[in-house]
Amino acid sequence: MSQLDYHNDTLTFGGQALTAIAERFGTPCYVYAERVLTEAYTAYRDAFASLDPLICYAVKANGNLSILQHFARLGAGFDIVSGGELARVLAAGADAAKVVFSGVGKTADEMRMGLEAGIHCFNVESVNELVRLNQVAGEMGRRAPVSLRVNPDVDAQTHPYISTGLKDNKFGIAFDTAFDVYREAAALPHLDVVGIDCHIGSQLTDVTPLIDALDRLLALVDRLAEAGIVLRHLDIGGGVGIRYTDETPPDLQGYADAVAQRLAGRPLRLVMEPGRSLVGNAGVLLTRVEYLKLGEAKNFAIVDAAMNDLLRPSLYAAYHQIVPVVRHAHLPPMKVDVVGPVCESSDFLGKDRTLAVKEGDLLAVLSAGAYGSTMASNYNTRPRAAEVLIGVDGQPRLVRARETLEALLANERALLETH
Ligand SMILES: *Cc1c(COP(=O)(O)O)cnc(C)c1O
């Protein structure tokens, strides 16, 4: 990870000692580095510069308002999947005209919110959604800009839970029926058919499936043009994979060049929706070892972060590197499972890690900026973690206060009022 270094055996991130962050803000705590956010965004902007794309950051990767605000200031648009995320990006100062609305289950209320705000486009995933959107737009006396999410039926070669472009996925409109669905869309009076999109999966370390998907989409774009349906933009979906441990992320410039070559001479604006690759390696999860539990079969480091804070290891068997915040020269390393206090055997952050740790030590779970805090829950009545953003000046800022128990109980009512 960039911006992550040991200085005198103490881990620093964005120029700040993580020991100082833990002391000031407590644990568990997500720590983000602004500089890495900027680097990741400009890497996309520069690689694709010849196409002047609309880069819509996928909010579900990390929706912290300060992070959204940072990307909005850099000129990004946003890819949202709910009315809640729309409210979030508007609160962060986003330009609604740069917002695309994805997701298979948009409610009529969410459609109204999007139309009211004047978003760039609805990425529609089914015929019934088209019909509903047409009706909602009609009731409001507006026209809804739509793109169809086409399922190109290519194998993204990633984890089944984050693969979305195959025939048996719930996402998108089957490639074979897409042409007919476009004709239906074009015939609906309150819709403007403006684009085409796809998203075949996440954490792709090979761009071949992305290019295959693009080729299939372009063939459809041509067929549609012949039938008089001329699209204005093409949205290639999420970004490329990142390095969690030993993955080799694809060469962004190589990917951009392949896309540019295919779009050359076409009057199609490029849109993309990267999430993970803009924030994943901009964040770590700081946690403290509560107990060491040494046994015959296994050793456990029981830490104060858990699956409710970072679900990816439990949900996808995802691997996150875990490193000590203070390196001990004289402590012998041992093999441990790093686990949380939640009452589930699947509550682990890492298995069979070789670490030199003792009780009270701090650990950093790396590459935790994407799909970390956004997937957090209150399981076991655990308040959600604090979040800190380290600015380019090296100064840490609390960007989400640790949830209080009071806030956590606030929406519940006891059956019997006690006096
Ligand atoms: C999740 C998602 C993204 C972001 O994918 P990353 O792999 O995080 O870049 C983009 N578009 C859609 C429709 C998504 O569901």
XYZ file of N, CA and C in Angstrom, residues 149-235:
261
model
N -28.826 -1.901 -18.624
C -27.700 -2.735 -18.195
C -27.816 -4.076 -18.898
N -26.918 -4.285 -19.816
C -26.945 -5.500 -20.616
C -25.982 -6.500 -19.997
N -26.464 -7.719 -19.920
C -25.638 -8.780 -19.358
C -24.946 -9.507 -20.504
N -23.650 -9.254 -20.681
C -22.977 -9.779 -21.876
C -22.663 -11.268 -21.803
N -22.986 -11.902 -20.675
C -22.714 -13.323 -20.489
C -21.244 -13.670 -20.729
N -20.368 -12.920 -20.047
C -18.951 -13.310 -20.052
C -18.544 -13.617 -18.616
N -17.626 -14.554 -18.496
C -17.187 -14.984 -17.172
C -16.076 -14.058 -16.686
N -16.342 -13.371 -15.572
C -15.359 -12.404 -15.065
C -14.208 -13.095 -14.351
N -14.288 -14.402 -14.141
C -13.208 -15.156 -13.480
C -12.893 -14.588 -12.099
N -13.908 -14.206 -11.366
C -13.667 -13.698 -10.027
C -14.532 -14.519 -9.066
N -14.546 -14.131 -7.784
C -15.324 -14.893 -6.808
C -16.808 -14.913 -7.207
N -17.476 -16.084 -7.110
C -18.877 -16.168 -7.544
C -19.773 -15.095 -6.928
N -19.498 -14.688 -5.690
C -20.360 -13.694 -5.045
C -20.159 -12.299 -5.615
N -19.039 -12.067 -6.295
C -18.836 -10.739 -6.873
C -18.744 -10.811 -8.396
N -19.250 -11.912 -8.949
C -19.342 -12.060 -10.394
C -20.779 -11.777 -10.778
N -20.986 -10.915 -11.751
C -22.353 -10.444 -12.011
C -22.759 -10.509 -13.474
N -21.871 -10.981 -14.345
C -22.147 -10.878 -15.780
C -22.550 -12.177 -16.456
N -22.853 -13.207 -15.667
C -23.233 -14.478 -16.274
C -24.754 -14.598 -16.367
N -25.191 -15.512 -17.225
C -26.619 -15.684 -17.484
C -27.450 -15.913 -16.234
N -26.865 -16.635 -15.277
C -27.670 -17.003 -14.106
C -27.587 -15.969 -12.983
N -27.033 -14.794 -13.242
C -27.027 -13.722 -12.242
C -28.350 -12.965 -12.280
N -28.655 -12.334 -11.147
C -29.896 -11.551 -11.106
C -29.763 -10.214 -11.836
N -28.534 -9.858 -12.216
C -28.283 -8.514 -12.743
C -28.466 -8.429 -14.252
N -28.932 -7.285 -14.699
C -28.891 -6.952 -16.113
C -29.943 -7.635 -16.963
N -29.948 -7.242 -18.234
C -30.886 -7.766 -19.221
C -30.106 -8.708 -20.131
N -30.640 -9.897 -20.325
C -29.923 -10.919 -21.100
C -29.549 -10.364 -22.471
N -28.333 -10.654 -22.895
C -27.826 -10.117 -24.155
C -28.775 -10.422 -25.315
N -29.296 -11.643 -25.337
C -30.120 -12.068 -26.471
C -31.439 -11.317 -26.580
N -31.915 -10.779 -25.468
C -33.195 -10.076 -25.526
C -33.015 -8.552 -25.531
N -31.773 -8.105 -25.351
C -31.527 -6.669 -25.143
C -32.026 -5.816 -26.317
N -31.828 -6.297 -27.539
C -32.259 -5.510 -28.708
C -33.760 -5.226 -28.637
N -34.532 -6.261 -28.323
C -35.994 -6.085 -28.245
C -36.381 -5.171 -27.089
N -35.660 -5.288 -25.986
C -35.975 -4.437 -24.835
C -35.678 -2.964 -25.181
N -34.608 -2.731 -25.932
C -34.318 -1.354 -26.378
C -35.478 -0.813 -27.220
N -36.025 -1.658 -28.091
C -37.137 -1.185 -28.926
C -38.344 -0.835 -28.074
N -38.588 -1.670 -27.034
C -39.696 -1.359 -26.128
C -39.444 -0.045 -25.413
N -38.204 0.131 -24.957
C -37.861 1.358 -24.224
C -38.063 2.582 -25.116
N -37.608 2.464 -26.358
C -37.687 3.604 -27.278
C -39.139 3.979 -27.569
N -40.043 2.995 -27.416
C -41.456 3.250 -27.712
C -42.198 3.846 -26.514
N -41.586 3.850 -25.350
C -42.265 4.387 -24.165
C -42.136 5.914 -24.153
N -43.248 6.617 -23.940
C -43.269 8.068 -24.185
C -42.492 8.912 -23.184
N -42.276 8.399 -21.977
C -41.647 9.257 -20.973
C -40.192 8.877 -20.695
N -39.619 8.122 -21.625
C -38.207 7.720 -21.467
C -37.369 8.285 -22.598
N -36.126 8.653 -22.270
C -35.125 9.018 -23.269
C -34.066 7.936 -23.236
N -33.938 7.193 -24.307
C -32.939 6.128 -24.322
C -31.600 6.753 -24.684
N -30.687 6.810 -23.710
C -29.439 7.553 -23.939
C -28.183 6.690 -23.915
N -28.263 5.502 -23.308
C -27.007 4.780 -23.166
C -27.134 3.282 -23.004
N -25.974 2.688 -22.800
C -25.883 1.245 -22.565
C -24.831 1.045 -21.479
N -25.068 0.082 -20.597
C -24.074 -0.171 -19.556
C -23.965 -1.650 -19.269
N -22.869 -2.005 -18.608
C -22.708 -3.371 -18.128
C -21.791 -3.320 -16.921
N -21.843 -4.364 -16.152
C -20.914 -4.499 -15.015
C -20.819 -5.991 -14.757
N -19.660 -6.570 -15.088
C -19.603 -8.036 -15.090
C -19.045 -8.611 -13.806
N -18.572 -7.752 -12.907
C -18.055 -8.295 -11.654
C -16.987 -7.392 -11.089
N -16.529 -7.757 -9.928
C -15.589 -6.908 -9.209
C -14.286 -7.656 -8.968
N -13.237 -6.892 -8.624
C -11.921 -7.464 -8.325
C -11.396 -8.300 -9.494
N -11.525 -7.755 -10.708
C -10.984 -8.435 -11.882
C -9.506 -8.099 -12.031
N -8.690 -9.146 -12.128
C -7.261 -8.891 -12.268
C -6.816 -9.132 -13.716
N -7.747 -9.526 -14.566
C -7.461 -9.683 -15.990
C -8.527 -8.872 -16.727
N -8.104 -8.026 -17.662
C -9.087 -7.168 -18.336
C -9.723 -7.832 -19.560
N -9.260 -9.029 -19.915
C -9.813 -9.687 -21.099
C -11.341 -9.795 -21.056
N -11.922 -10.236 -19.918
C -13.390 -10.303 -19.902
C -14.050 -8.921 -20.056
N -13.390 -7.874 -19.550
C -13.945 -6.518 -19.680
C -13.962 -6.090 -21.149
N -12.887 -6.421 -21.861
C -12.808 -6.060 -23.281
C -13.792 -6.898 -24.093
N -13.923 -8.188 -23.729
C -14.904 -9.036 -24.417
C -16.303 -8.460 -24.247
N -16.598 -8.012 -23.029
C -17.917 -7.439 -22.751
C -18.115 -6.179 -23.586
N -17.074 -5.344 -23.654
C -17.161 -4.110 -24.438
C -17.441 -4.423 -25.903
N -16.761 -5.417 -26.447
C -16.971 -5.789 -27.850
C -18.414 -6.222 -28.097
N -18.951 -6.986 -27.152
C -20.343 -7.428 -27.319
C -21.286 -6.231 -27.281
N -21.022 -5.312 -26.363
C -21.869 -4.123 -26.253
C -21.802 -3.292 -27.530
N -20.605 -3.145 -28.087
C -20.468 -2.315 -29.289
C -21.195 -2.922 -30.481
N -21.186 -4.245 -30.543
C -21.929 -4.902 -31.618
C -23.419 -4.568 -31.491
N -23.899 -4.544 -30.270
C -25.304 -4.214 -30.029
C -25.578 -2.735 -30.343
N -24.637 -1.871 -29.974
C -24.777 -0.434 -30.265
C -24.955 -0.234 -31.776
N -24.174 -0.955 -32.567
C -24.258 -0.824 -34.024
C -25.596 -1.308 -34.555
N -26.042 -2.428 -34.019
C -27.330 -2.975 -34.463
C -28.463 -2.010 -34.122
N -28.357 -1.408 -32.942
C -29.388 -0.463 -32.514
C -29.386 0.771 -33.414
N -28.185 1.243 -33.771
C -28.089 2.437 -34.623
C -28.762 2.182 -35.966
N -28.549 0.968 -36.488
C -29.187 0.619 -37.768
C -30.701 0.653 -37.648
N -31.193 0.352 -36.446
C -32.640 0.357 -36.226
C -33.139 1.739 -35.786
N -32.248 2.733 -35.826
C -32.655 4.099 -35.516
C -32.550 4.473 -34.049
N -31.979 3.583 -33.234
C -31.797 3.906 -31.806
C -30.324 4.256 -31.610
N -30.070 5.559 -31.528
C -28.682 6.025 -31.467
C -28.339 6.404 -30.023
N -27.357 5.694 -29.467
C -26.999 5.917 -28.061
C -25.922 6.992 -27.947
N -25.952 7.669 -26.801
C -24.990 8.760 -26.590
C -23.837 8.361 -25.675
N -24.059 7.396 -24.789
C -22.942 6.996 -23.933
C -22.871 5.488 -23.737
N -21.674 5.053 -23.411
C -21.432 3.643 -23.112
C -20.702 3.572 -21.776
N -21.271 2.795 -20.881
C -20.773 2.718 -19.502
C -20.189 1.316 -19.285
